[in-house]
Amino acid sequence: MLPIDRLVRSSLLTLGACVVLAIACYEVPEVRDYYSCKEDAECGDGGFVCDDGVCCREREDPICIGRVLDGGADGGSCLDGGTPQTYYEDLDEDGFGNLTRPLYRCVPPQSLPTATNGDDCNDNPTAGGRLFFPGAPEQCDGYDNSCDGVADEGLDGGLYYLDEDNDGFGDPARPGAFCQRPVGWVDNRNDCVPDSGTSYPGAFEVCNGLDDDCNGKTDDTAQIGQACTVSGKLGVCTEGARACDGGVDVCSQVKTPSLDTCNAKDDDCDGTTDEKPDCGGPIRFAGDPSVVFGARHLGSALQGVMGDCLKGSTLPNTTPADVVSGDVWTGSGSTSHVFWAERDGGTWDLSRSLTTLKLFADVASDAGTGTNRDGGLSRWSDHGQPIVLLCGPGGFLRLVPSPAILDSTGTEAIRENIPLPPTSTSGWVVGANSSSDIPGVLRQVKRIEVIIQPAASTGSFRFDFHPDFGLP
């Protein structure tokens, strides 16, 4: 035998002897404690089972404390002689167990939470299980949180409106039904500009082309109509009122130029107050292009008494017609004759203090004669002549000379300064049938009429007005 073969055989004999010796010396350890497990196979032999997560034995140490002996799901007994009980997994630990996961035990399991009832409708803690159990408050999530078979009961289920601009008022065109109000929604539909946080009921209205306060009106600010001054204007044309024009706050002119009446204001907006002829009349009638002369020969002998002005009266005319040429008035006949000086396109305000009508004229007649009140001869009818009428939209004033001026056969040079209204010492009075509102008539005089009446039908008269005839 070779040396190498002897060495191998010797080694093998030595190894075999050691193995036999090791087996002869091994002793199985005694198991007296619990070891965690998931299934019986992990616990080995010796009557061990995996119960409640630990390795144990039914009748020897380590004892399976909660294990049911000699029974199934509805029978058997406990080691201490007690009666087993059914427990249910309560993984979400809300006190209510999962009916589909019963555990028949002698004592409550220690390896997982359990409950003595199977009333939970969601025991999954990762799916919000703790929000689901009998008596739980509903969460407005579309689920049955209280496990009574009805989802979201007890919540209002109302109609809400999107408040996109966060002003507390909802868009009427964007409603939504929810079991409770979501964030960004409100319970009213009163927003009139849903995309503007500055427009809502009760907001401050400003001039911007919008209905800021949602009252159905645009730019009706508190300042609208307030007095303001218009720049670049004169007189009453500077008077303005606040207005909102195209979203811009402006001072709008409220007065336009008008006749410059006697009111201490510049009515025609030219920088001058109470100027003629608007206030006080024209200085000379013949020199004012706005004054129109005219005359009528009436078919009635009025004896100086009339109920209205005569230019537009319904009294018929007669022949021959009166003629006005320049500032000369001529006619004939024993009925009443009327001459007028009228403003074309407006009136005169003759209410200013110390206004005087300058009745200047040379009057001649070759008509037949009659007897005047003094018993002398006169070519004029026996009543106070000439009569002067102030005519306007407010009525008329009948001014009568006292005594009469035309009461002889000769040429009369009339030079009368008649105060308006007449004073007690002026030699003129306001006659019968005149309007009672004397100041009202004087504020708007359209026309001045002069009435005469010859004594006889034969002959003619000539009324030659002086250049100073007017209202100086």
GROMACS .gro file of N, CA and C in nm, residues 168-325:
model
  474
  168GLY      N    1  -6.779   8.677  -0.107
  168GLY     CA    2  -6.888   8.637  -0.020
  168GLY      C    3  -7.022   8.625  -0.090
  169PHE      N    4  -7.023   8.645  -0.224
  169PHE     CA    5  -7.147   8.638  -0.300
  169PHE      C    6  -7.127   8.548  -0.421
  170GLY      N    7  -7.228   8.461  -0.447
  170GLY     CA    8  -7.213   8.357  -0.546
  170GLY      C    9  -7.258   8.394  -0.685
  171ASP      N   10  -7.206   8.319  -0.782
  171ASP     CA   11  -7.240   8.336  -0.923
  171ASP      C   12  -7.373   8.264  -0.951
  172PRO      N   13  -7.478   8.337  -0.987
  172PRO     CA   14  -7.608   8.272  -1.009
  172PRO      C   15  -7.605   8.171  -1.123
  173ALA      N   16  -7.507   8.182  -1.212
  173ALA     CA   17  -7.501   8.092  -1.326
  173ALA      C   18  -7.422   7.964  -1.296
  174ARG      N   19  -7.370   7.952  -1.171
  174ARG     CA   20  -7.287   7.834  -1.141
  174ARG      C   21  -7.329   7.774  -1.006
  175PRO      N   22  -7.447   7.708  -1.004
  175PRO     CA   23  -7.493   7.644  -0.881
  175PRO      C   24  -7.436   7.504  -0.864
  176GLY      N   25  -7.448   7.451  -0.743
  176GLY     CA   26  -7.407   7.314  -0.717
  176GLY      C   27  -7.475   7.264  -0.590
  177ALA      N   28  -7.516   7.137  -0.588
  177ALA     CA   29  -7.582   7.078  -0.472
  177ALA      C   30  -7.479   6.995  -0.395
  178PHE      N   31  -7.464   7.026  -0.266
  178PHE     CA   32  -7.368   6.957  -0.181
  178PHE      C   33  -7.431   6.930  -0.046
  179CYS      N   34  -7.380   6.822   0.023
  179CYS     CA   35  -7.436   6.792   0.154
  179CYS      C   36  -7.392   6.893   0.259
  180GLN      N   37  -7.285   6.967   0.232
  180GLN     CA   38  -7.248   7.081   0.315
  180GLN      C   39  -7.162   7.173   0.229
  181ARG      N   40  -7.153   7.296   0.271
  181ARG     CA   41  -7.090   7.398   0.186
  181ARG      C   42  -6.941   7.369   0.166
  182PRO      N   43  -6.898   7.355   0.041
  182PRO     CA   44  -6.756   7.336   0.014
  182PRO      C   45  -6.681   7.470   0.024
  183VAL      N   46  -6.553   7.462   0.038
  183VAL     CA   47  -6.469   7.582   0.037
  183VAL      C   48  -6.481   7.649  -0.100
  184GLY      N   49  -6.501   7.780  -0.100
  184GLY     CA   50  -6.513   7.854  -0.226
  184GLY      C   51  -6.654   7.863  -0.279
  185TRP      N   52  -6.751   7.812  -0.202
  185TRP     CA   53  -6.891   7.819  -0.240
  185TRP      C   54  -6.969   7.891  -0.131
  186VAL      N   55  -7.079   7.957  -0.169
  186VAL     CA   56  -7.163   8.030  -0.073
  186VAL      C   57  -7.309   7.993  -0.097
  187ASP      N   58  -7.392   8.029   0.001
  187ASP     CA   59  -7.533   7.991  -0.007
  187ASP      C   60  -7.622   8.101  -0.065
  188ASN      N   61  -7.563   8.199  -0.138
  188ASN     CA   62  -7.643   8.302  -0.203
  188ASN      C   63  -7.599   8.316  -0.348
  189ARG      N   64  -7.688   8.374  -0.430
  189ARG     CA   65  -7.661   8.390  -0.574
  189ARG      C   66  -7.669   8.537  -0.612
  190ASN      N   67  -7.613   8.625  -0.527
  190ASN     CA   68  -7.635   8.768  -0.541
  190ASN      C   69  -7.523   8.844  -0.609
  191ASP      N   70  -7.419   8.777  -0.658
  191ASP     CA   71  -7.310   8.849  -0.723
  191ASP      C   72  -7.351   8.890  -0.863
  192CYS      N   73  -7.333   9.019  -0.895
  192CYS     CA   74  -7.369   9.066  -1.029
  192CYS      C   75  -7.249   9.070  -1.122
  193VAL      N   76  -7.129   9.069  -1.067
  193VAL     CA   77  -7.006   9.061  -1.147
  193VAL      C   78  -6.920   8.951  -1.083
  194PRO      N   79  -6.945   8.824  -1.120
  194PRO     CA   80  -6.883   8.712  -1.049
  194PRO      C   81  -6.731   8.708  -1.055
  195ASP      N   82  -6.671   8.776  -1.151
  195ASP     CA   83  -6.525   8.770  -1.162
  195ASP      C   84  -6.458   8.896  -1.108
  196SER      N   85  -6.532   8.978  -1.033
  196SER     CA   86  -6.475   9.099  -0.974
  196SER      C   87  -6.502   9.102  -0.825
  197GLY      N   88  -6.396   9.098  -0.747
  197GLY     CA   89  -6.412   9.099  -0.602
  197GLY      C   90  -6.454   9.232  -0.545
  198THR      N   91  -6.464   9.336  -0.628
  198THR     CA   92  -6.507   9.468  -0.579
  198THR      C   93  -6.651   9.499  -0.615
  199SER      N   94  -6.719   9.407  -0.680
  199SER     CA   95  -6.860   9.429  -0.717
  199SER      C   96  -6.946   9.324  -0.648
  200TYR      N   97  -7.028   9.371  -0.555
  200TYR     CA   98  -7.117   9.282  -0.480
  200TYR      C   99  -7.219   9.368  -0.406
  201PRO      N  100  -7.329   9.311  -0.359
  201PRO     CA  101  -7.429   9.391  -0.289
  201PRO      C  102  -7.369   9.463  -0.169
  202GLY      N  103  -7.392   9.594  -0.164
  202GLY     CA  104  -7.339   9.675  -0.053
  202GLY      C  105  -7.202   9.732  -0.078
  203ALA      N  106  -7.139   9.700  -0.191
  203ALA     CA  107  -7.006   9.755  -0.220
  203ALA      C  108  -7.017   9.904  -0.248
  204PHE      N  109  -6.906   9.975  -0.234
  204PHE     CA  110  -6.902  10.118  -0.259
  204PHE      C  111  -6.904  10.142  -0.410
  205GLU      N  112  -7.003  10.216  -0.455
  205GLU     CA  113  -7.018  10.243  -0.598
  205GLU      C  114  -6.919  10.351  -0.641
  206VAL      N  115  -6.845  10.324  -0.746
  206VAL     CA  116  -6.752  10.420  -0.802
  206VAL      C  117  -6.780  10.437  -0.950
  207CYS      N  118  -6.724  10.540  -1.007
  207CYS     CA  119  -6.745  10.570  -1.149
  207CYS      C  120  -6.648  10.487  -1.232
  208ASN      N  121  -6.695  10.372  -1.281
  208ASN     CA  122  -6.607  10.283  -1.356
  208ASN      C  123  -6.679  10.205  -1.464
  209GLY      N  124  -6.805  10.240  -1.490
  209GLY     CA  125  -6.880  10.169  -1.592
  209GLY      C  126  -6.939  10.038  -1.544
  210LEU      N  127  -6.932  10.011  -1.411
  210LEU     CA  128  -6.983   9.886  -1.356
  210LEU      C  129  -7.089   9.914  -1.250
  211ASP      N  130  -7.171   9.812  -1.225
  211ASP     CA  131  -7.269   9.819  -1.118
  211ASP      C  132  -7.203   9.760  -0.994
  212ASP      N  133  -7.123   9.841  -0.923
  212ASP     CA  134  -7.043   9.789  -0.812
  212ASP      C  135  -7.128   9.734  -0.699
  213ASP      N  136  -7.239   9.799  -0.667
  213ASP     CA  137  -7.319   9.756  -0.552
  213ASP      C  138  -7.435   9.666  -0.590
  214CYS      N  139  -7.439   9.622  -0.716
  214CYS     CA  140  -7.538   9.522  -0.760
  214CYS      C  141  -7.683   9.567  -0.735
  215ASN      N  142  -7.711   9.695  -0.755
  215ASN     CA  143  -7.848   9.743  -0.739
  215ASN      C  144  -7.918   9.761  -0.873
  216GLY      N  145  -7.856   9.714  -0.980
  216GLY     CA  146  -7.916   9.724  -1.112
  216GLY      C  147  -7.888   9.854  -1.183
  217LYS      N  148  -7.808   9.942  -1.120
  217LYS     CA  149  -7.776  10.071  -1.181
  217LYS      C  150  -7.625  10.085  -1.190
  218THR      N  151  -7.581  10.140  -1.302
  218THR     CA  152  -7.438  10.157  -1.325
  218THR      C  153  -7.394  10.298  -1.290
  219ASP      N  154  -7.287  10.308  -1.211
  219ASP     CA  155  -7.224  10.437  -1.180
  219ASP      C  156  -7.318  10.535  -1.110
  220ASP      N  157  -7.410  10.485  -1.028
  220ASP     CA  158  -7.498  10.575  -0.951
  220ASP      C  159  -7.429  10.607  -0.818
  221THR      N  160  -7.316  10.677  -0.829
  221THR     CA  161  -7.238  10.709  -0.710
  221THR      C  162  -7.307  10.816  -0.628
  222ALA      N  163  -7.266  10.824  -0.502
  222ALA     CA  164  -7.324  10.924  -0.412
  222ALA      C  165  -7.292  11.065  -0.458
  223GLN      N  166  -7.188  11.080  -0.539
  223GLN     CA  167  -7.148  11.214  -0.583
  223GLN      C  168  -7.227  11.263  -0.704
  224ILE      N  169  -7.301  11.174  -0.769
  224ILE     CA  170  -7.376  11.214  -0.887
  224ILE      C  171  -7.474  11.324  -0.851
  225GLY      N  172  -7.469  11.433  -0.927
  225GLY     CA  173  -7.560  11.545  -0.905
  225GLY      C  174  -7.509  11.650  -0.810
  226GLN      N  175  -7.398  11.623  -0.740
  226GLN     CA  176  -7.344  11.724  -0.651
  226GLN      C  177  -7.290  11.842  -0.732
  227ALA      N  178  -7.303  11.960  -0.673
  227ALA     CA  179  -7.262  12.082  -0.742
  227ALA      C  180  -7.111  12.085  -0.763
  228CYS      N  181  -7.070  12.136  -0.878
  228CYS     CA  182  -6.928  12.153  -0.909
  228CYS      C  183  -6.913  12.272  -1.002
  229THR      N  184  -6.791  12.312  -1.028
  229THR     CA  185  -6.763  12.428  -1.112
  229THR      C  186  -6.700  12.383  -1.243
  230VAL      N  187  -6.759  12.425  -1.355
  230VAL     CA  188  -6.709  12.388  -1.488
  230VAL      C  189  -6.596  12.484  -1.524
  231SER      N  190  -6.482  12.431  -1.554
  231SER     CA  191  -6.367  12.515  -1.589
  231SER      C  192  -6.381  12.569  -1.731
  232GLY      N  193  -6.324  12.687  -1.754
  232GLY     CA  194  -6.322  12.746  -1.886
  232GLY      C  195  -6.451  12.812  -1.928
  233LYS      N  196  -6.547  12.828  -1.836
  233LYS     CA  197  -6.676  12.890  -1.868
  233LYS      C  198  -6.693  13.018  -1.787
  234LEU      N  199  -6.792  13.100  -1.828
  234LEU     CA  200  -6.822  13.225  -1.759
  234LEU      C  201  -6.966  13.224  -1.713
  235GLY      N  202  -6.995  13.311  -1.615
  235GLY     CA  203  -7.131  13.330  -1.569
  235GLY      C  204  -7.195  13.202  -1.518
  236VAL      N  205  -7.326  13.188  -1.546
  236VAL     CA  206  -7.399  13.070  -1.497
  236VAL      C  207  -7.353  12.943  -1.565
  237CYS      N  208  -7.278  12.955  -1.675
  237CYS     CA  209  -7.229  12.836  -1.745
  237CYS      C  210  -7.120  12.764  -1.666
  238THR      N  211  -7.070  12.828  -1.557
  238THR     CA  212  -6.974  12.759  -1.472
  238THR      C  213  -7.043  12.663  -1.377
  239GLU      N  214  -7.177  12.673  -1.365
  239GLU     CA  215  -7.250  12.586  -1.274
  239GLU      C  216  -7.260  12.446  -1.334
  240GLY      N  217  -7.215  12.349  -1.255
  240GLY     CA  218  -7.218  12.212  -1.305
  240GLY      C  219  -7.264  12.114  -1.199
  241ALA      N  220  -7.278  11.991  -1.240
  241ALA     CA  221  -7.317  11.882  -1.151
  241ALA      C  222  -7.227  11.763  -1.180
  242ARG      N  223  -7.185  11.693  -1.075
  242ARG     CA  224  -7.102  11.576  -1.093
  242ARG      C  225  -7.177  11.470  -1.172
  243ALA      N  226  -7.108  11.410  -1.268
  243ALA     CA  227  -7.168  11.306  -1.350
  243ALA      C  228  -7.062  11.202  -1.382
  244CYS      N  229  -7.107  11.084  -1.418
  244CYS     CA  230  -7.015  10.977  -1.458
  244CYS      C  231  -7.039  10.951  -1.606
  245ASP      N  232  -6.943  10.987  -1.687
  245ASP     CA  233  -6.956  10.977  -1.832
  245ASP      C  234  -6.857  10.876  -1.885
  246GLY      N  235  -6.907  10.759  -1.925
  246GLY     CA  236  -6.820  10.656  -1.980
  246GLY      C  237  -6.717  10.606  -1.880
  247GLY      N  238  -6.757  10.599  -1.753
  247GLY     CA  239  -6.665  10.553  -1.650
  247GLY      C  240  -6.570  10.659  -1.600
  248VAL      N  241  -6.592  10.786  -1.638
  248VAL     CA  242  -6.505  10.895  -1.596
  248VAL      C  243  -6.588  10.996  -1.517
  249ASP      N  244  -6.537  11.035  -1.401
  249ASP     CA  245  -6.605  11.133  -1.316
  249ASP      C  246  -6.580  11.272  -1.374
  250VAL      N  247  -6.687  11.339  -1.415
  250VAL     CA  248  -6.674  11.470  -1.480
  250VAL      C  249  -6.767  11.570  -1.413
  251CYS      N  250  -6.738  11.698  -1.438
  251CYS     CA  251  -6.826  11.807  -1.396
  251CYS      C  252  -6.905  11.849  -1.519
  252SER      N  253  -7.032  11.815  -1.523
  252SER     CA  254  -7.115  11.838  -1.641
  252SER      C  255  -7.186  11.973  -1.629
  253GLN      N  256  -7.177  12.052  -1.734
  253GLN     CA  257  -7.242  12.183  -1.737
  253GLN      C  258  -7.394  12.166  -1.735
  254VAL      N  259  -7.461  12.237  -1.644
  254VAL     CA  260  -7.606  12.222  -1.630
  254VAL      C  261  -7.683  12.340  -1.687
  255LYS      N  262  -7.615  12.452  -1.716
  255LYS     CA  263  -7.684  12.567  -1.771
  255LYS      C  264  -7.617  12.612  -1.899
  256THR      N  265  -7.699  12.656  -1.994
  256THR     CA  266  -7.649  12.708  -2.120
  256THR      C  267  -7.683  12.857  -2.129
  257PRO      N  268  -7.617  12.930  -2.217
  257PRO     CA  269  -7.645  13.074  -2.226
  257PRO      C  270  -7.791  13.101  -2.256
  258SER      N  271  -7.846  13.203  -2.190
  258SER     CA  272  -7.985  13.243  -2.209
  258SER      C  273  -7.994  13.395  -2.200
  259LEU      N  274  -8.115  13.448  -2.210
  259LEU     CA  275  -8.133  13.593  -2.197
  259LEU      C  276  -8.079  13.640  -2.063
  260ASP      N  277  -8.008  13.753  -2.066
  260ASP     CA  278  -7.945  13.805  -1.945
  260ASP      C  279  -8.047  13.884  -1.864
  261THR      N  280  -8.128  13.811  -1.787
  261THR     CA  281  -8.233  13.876  -1.710
  261THR      C  282  -8.175  13.954  -1.593
  262CYS      N  283  -8.258  14.035  -1.529
  262CYS     CA  284  -8.214  14.122  -1.420
  262CYS      C  285  -8.212  14.044  -1.288
  263ASN      N  286  -8.107  13.965  -1.266
  263ASN     CA  287  -8.100  13.880  -1.148
  263ASN      C  288  -7.961  13.878  -1.086
  264ALA      N  289  -7.878  13.975  -1.125
  264ALA     CA  290  -7.741  13.985  -1.074
  264ALA      C  291  -7.656  13.864  -1.114
  265LYS      N  292  -7.696  13.796  -1.221
  265LYS     CA  293  -7.619  13.683  -1.273
  265LYS      C  294  -7.588  13.707  -1.420
  266ASP      N  295  -7.480  13.642  -1.464
  266ASP     CA  296  -7.441  13.650  -1.605
  266ASP      C  297  -7.509  13.534  -1.679
  267ASP      N  298  -7.636  13.556  -1.716
  267ASP     CA  299  -7.715  13.448  -1.776
  267ASP      C  300  -7.667  13.408  -1.914
  268ASP      N  301  -7.612  13.503  -1.990
  268ASP     CA  302  -7.569  13.469  -2.126
  268ASP      C  303  -7.422  13.431  -2.134
  269CYS      N  304  -7.359  13.418  -2.016
  269CYS     CA  305  -7.224  13.361  -2.006
  269CYS      C  306  -7.120  13.436  -2.089
  270ASP      N  307  -7.131  13.570  -2.092
  270ASP     CA  308  -7.031  13.649  -2.167
  270ASP      C  309  -6.942  13.731  -2.077
  271GLY      N  310  -6.955  13.711  -1.946
  271GLY     CA  311  -6.871  13.783  -1.851
  271GLY      C  312  -6.931  13.912  -1.800
  272THR      N  313  -7.049  13.950  -1.847
  272THR     CA  314  -7.115  14.073  -1.803
  272THR      C  315  -7.250  14.040  -1.741
  273THR      N  316  -7.281  14.109  -1.631
  273THR     CA  317  -7.404  14.080  -1.557
  273THR      C  318  -7.512  14.182  -1.589
  274ASP      N  319  -7.634  14.133  -1.608
  274ASP     CA  320  -7.753  14.216  -1.624
  274ASP      C  321  -7.734  14.322  -1.733
  275GLU      N  322  -7.694  14.280  -1.851
  275GLU     CA  323  -7.666  14.374  -1.958
  275GLU      C  324  -7.788  14.393  -2.048
  276LYS      N  325  -7.792  14.505  -2.110
  276LYS     CA  326  -7.897  14.535  -2.207
  276LYS      C  327  -7.869  14.462  -2.338
  277PRO      N  328  -7.972  14.437  -2.419
  277PRO     CA  329  -8.113  14.471  -2.397
  277PRO      C  330  -8.190  14.367  -2.316
  278ASP      N  331  -8.126  14.250  -2.287
  278ASP     CA  332  -8.200  14.147  -2.215
  278ASP      C  333  -8.253  14.200  -2.083
  279CYS      N  334  -8.166  14.268  -2.009
  279CYS     CA  335  -8.206  14.328  -1.881
  279CYS      C  336  -8.220  14.479  -1.904
  280GLY      N  337  -8.344  14.527  -1.895
  280GLY     CA  338  -8.368  14.670  -1.909
  280GLY      C  339  -8.416  14.713  -2.045
  281GLY      N  340  -8.411  14.625  -2.144
  281GLY     CA  341  -8.460  14.659  -2.278
  281GLY      C  342  -8.359  14.740  -2.358
  282PRO      N  343  -8.391  14.763  -2.487
  282PRO     CA  344  -8.300  14.841  -2.573
  282PRO      C  345  -8.304  14.989  -2.539
  283ILE      N  346  -8.190  15.051  -2.549
  283ILE     CA  347  -8.185  15.197  -2.523
  283ILE      C  348  -8.273  15.270  -2.623
  284ARG      N  349  -8.265  15.231  -2.749
  284ARG     CA  350  -8.349  15.291  -2.855
  284ARG      C  351  -8.412  15.177  -2.934
  285PHE      N  352  -8.541  15.178  -2.945
  285PHE     CA  353  -8.609  15.073  -3.021
  285PHE      C  354  -8.568  15.075  -3.167
  286ALA      N  355  -8.560  15.197  -3.226
  286ALA     CA  356  -8.531  15.208  -3.369
  286ALA      C  357  -8.389  15.162  -3.403
  287GLY      N  358  -8.301  15.161  -3.303
  287GLY     CA  359  -8.163  15.123  -3.332
  287GLY      C  360  -8.131  14.980  -3.300
  288ASP      N  361  -8.228  14.901  -3.258
  288ASP     CA  362  -8.203  14.761  -3.220
  288ASP      C  363  -8.256  14.669  -3.329
  289PRO      N  364  -8.169  14.590  -3.392
  289PRO     CA  365  -8.214  14.505  -3.503
  289PRO      C  366  -8.309  14.394  -3.458
  290SER      N  367  -8.317  14.366  -3.327
  290SER     CA  368  -8.408  14.262  -3.281
  290SER      C  369  -8.549  14.314  -3.255
  291VAL      N  370  -8.571  14.446  -3.275
  291VAL     CA  371  -8.703  14.505  -3.250
  291VAL      C  372  -8.780  14.518  -3.381
  292VAL      N  373  -8.903  14.472  -3.378
  292VAL     CA  374  -8.990  14.475  -3.496
  292VAL      C  375  -9.106  14.571  -3.467
  293PHE      N  376  -9.130  14.666  -3.561
  293PHE     CA  377  -9.243  14.759  -3.551
  293PHE      C  378  -9.362  14.705  -3.630
  294GLY      N  379  -9.483  14.741  -3.587
  294GLY     CA  380  -9.603  14.705  -3.661
  294GLY      C  381  -9.722  14.785  -3.610
  295ALA      N  382  -9.836  14.776  -3.684
  295ALA     CA  383  -9.955  14.852  -3.644
  295ALA      C  384 -10.079  14.786  -3.701
  296ARG      N  385 -10.195  14.815  -3.637
  296ARG     CA  386 -10.325  14.767  -3.683
  296ARG      C  387 -10.428  14.881  -3.671
  297HIS      N  388 -10.522  14.879  -3.763
  297HIS     CA  389 -10.638  14.968  -3.753
  297HIS      C  390 -10.757  14.878  -3.720
  298LEU      N  391 -10.802  14.887  -3.595
  298LEU     CA  392 -10.909  14.800  -3.548
  298LEU      C  393 -11.045  14.853  -3.590
  299GLY      N  394 -11.139  14.761  -3.603
  299GLY     CA  395 -11.274  14.801  -3.642
  299GLY      C  396 -11.359  14.843  -3.524
  300SER      N  397 -11.302  14.849  -3.404
  300SER     CA  398 -11.378  14.885  -3.284
  300SER      C  399 -11.320  15.009  -3.220
  301ALA      N  400 -11.406  15.092  -3.163
  301ALA     CA  401 -11.364  15.208  -3.086
  301ALA      C  402 -11.364  15.168  -2.940
  302LEU      N  403 -11.247  15.139  -2.883
  302LEU     CA  404 -11.237  15.079  -2.749
  302LEU      C  405 -11.242  15.182  -2.636
  303GLN      N  406 -11.228  15.308  -2.669
  303GLN     CA  407 -11.229  15.414  -2.568
  303GLN      C  408 -11.123  15.389  -2.460
  304GLY      N  409 -11.013  15.329  -2.504
  304GLY     CA  410 -10.900  15.309  -2.412
  304GLY      C  411 -10.915  15.194  -2.317
  305VAL      N  412 -11.021  15.114  -2.330
  305VAL     CA  413 -11.043  15.002  -2.237
  305VAL      C  414 -11.034  14.871  -2.316
  306MET      N  415 -10.945  14.780  -2.270
  306MET     CA  416 -10.929  14.651  -2.337
  306MET      C  417 -10.896  14.546  -2.233
  307GLY      N  418 -10.925  14.421  -2.266
  307GLY     CA  419 -10.901  14.311  -2.172
  307GLY      C  420 -10.772  14.237  -2.198
  308ASP      N  421 -10.700  14.275  -2.303
  308ASP     CA  422 -10.574  14.208  -2.335
  308ASP      C  423 -10.500  14.296  -2.434
  309CYS      N  424 -10.379  14.252  -2.467
  309CYS     CA  425 -10.303  14.324  -2.568
  309CYS      C  426 -10.370  14.306  -2.704
  310LEU      N  427 -10.337  14.398  -2.797
  310LEU     CA  428 -10.419  14.408  -2.918
  310LEU      C  429 -10.353  14.355  -3.045
  311LYS      N  430 -10.224  14.335  -3.045
  311LYS     CA  431 -10.161  14.289  -3.168
  311LYS      C  432 -10.224  14.157  -3.216
  312GLY      N  433 -10.240  14.063  -3.127
  312GLY     CA  434 -10.293  13.933  -3.166
  312GLY      C  435 -10.437  13.911  -3.128
  313SER      N  436 -10.511  14.018  -3.098
  313SER     CA  437 -10.651  14.002  -3.057
  313SER      C  438 -10.737  13.956  -3.175
  314THR      N  439 -10.854  13.904  -3.140
  314THR     CA  440 -10.947  13.856  -3.243
  314THR      C  441 -11.035  13.968  -3.298
  315LEU      N  442 -11.014  14.090  -3.249
  315LEU     CA  443 -11.092  14.202  -3.303
  315LEU      C  444 -11.060  14.220  -3.450
  316PRO      N  445 -11.160  14.244  -3.531
  316PRO     CA  446 -11.134  14.259  -3.676
  316PRO      C  447 -11.063  14.390  -3.707
  317ASN      N  448 -10.988  14.388  -3.817
  317ASN     CA  449 -10.926  14.510  -3.868
  317ASN      C  450 -11.027  14.584  -3.956
  318THR      N  451 -10.995  14.710  -3.985
  318THR     CA  452 -11.077  14.786  -4.079
  318THR      C  453 -10.985  14.866  -4.169
  319THR      N  454 -11.042  14.930  -4.268
  319THR     CA  455 -10.964  15.010  -4.362
  319THR      C  456 -10.986  15.158  -4.334
  320PRO      N  457 -10.891  15.239  -4.373
  320PRO     CA  458 -10.763  15.200  -4.435
  320PRO      C  459 -10.666  15.145  -4.331
  321ALA      N  460 -10.575  15.061  -4.373
  321ALA     CA  461 -10.479  15.001  -4.282
  321ALA      C  462 -10.377  15.104  -4.236
  322ASP      N  463 -10.332  15.088  -4.113
  322ASP     CA  464 -10.224  15.173  -4.063
  322ASP      C  465 -10.093  15.135  -4.132
  323VAL      N  466 -10.003  15.233  -4.137
  323VAL     CA  467  -9.875  15.213  -4.203
  323VAL      C  468  -9.764  15.255  -4.107
  324VAL      N  469  -9.658  15.172  -4.101
  324VAL     CA  470  -9.537  15.206  -4.026
  324VAL      C  471  -9.424  15.211  -4.125
  325SER      N  472  -9.361  15.327  -4.135
  325SER     CA  473  -9.247  15.345  -4.224
  325SER      C  474  -9.132  15.399  -4.140
   0.00000   0.00000   0.00000
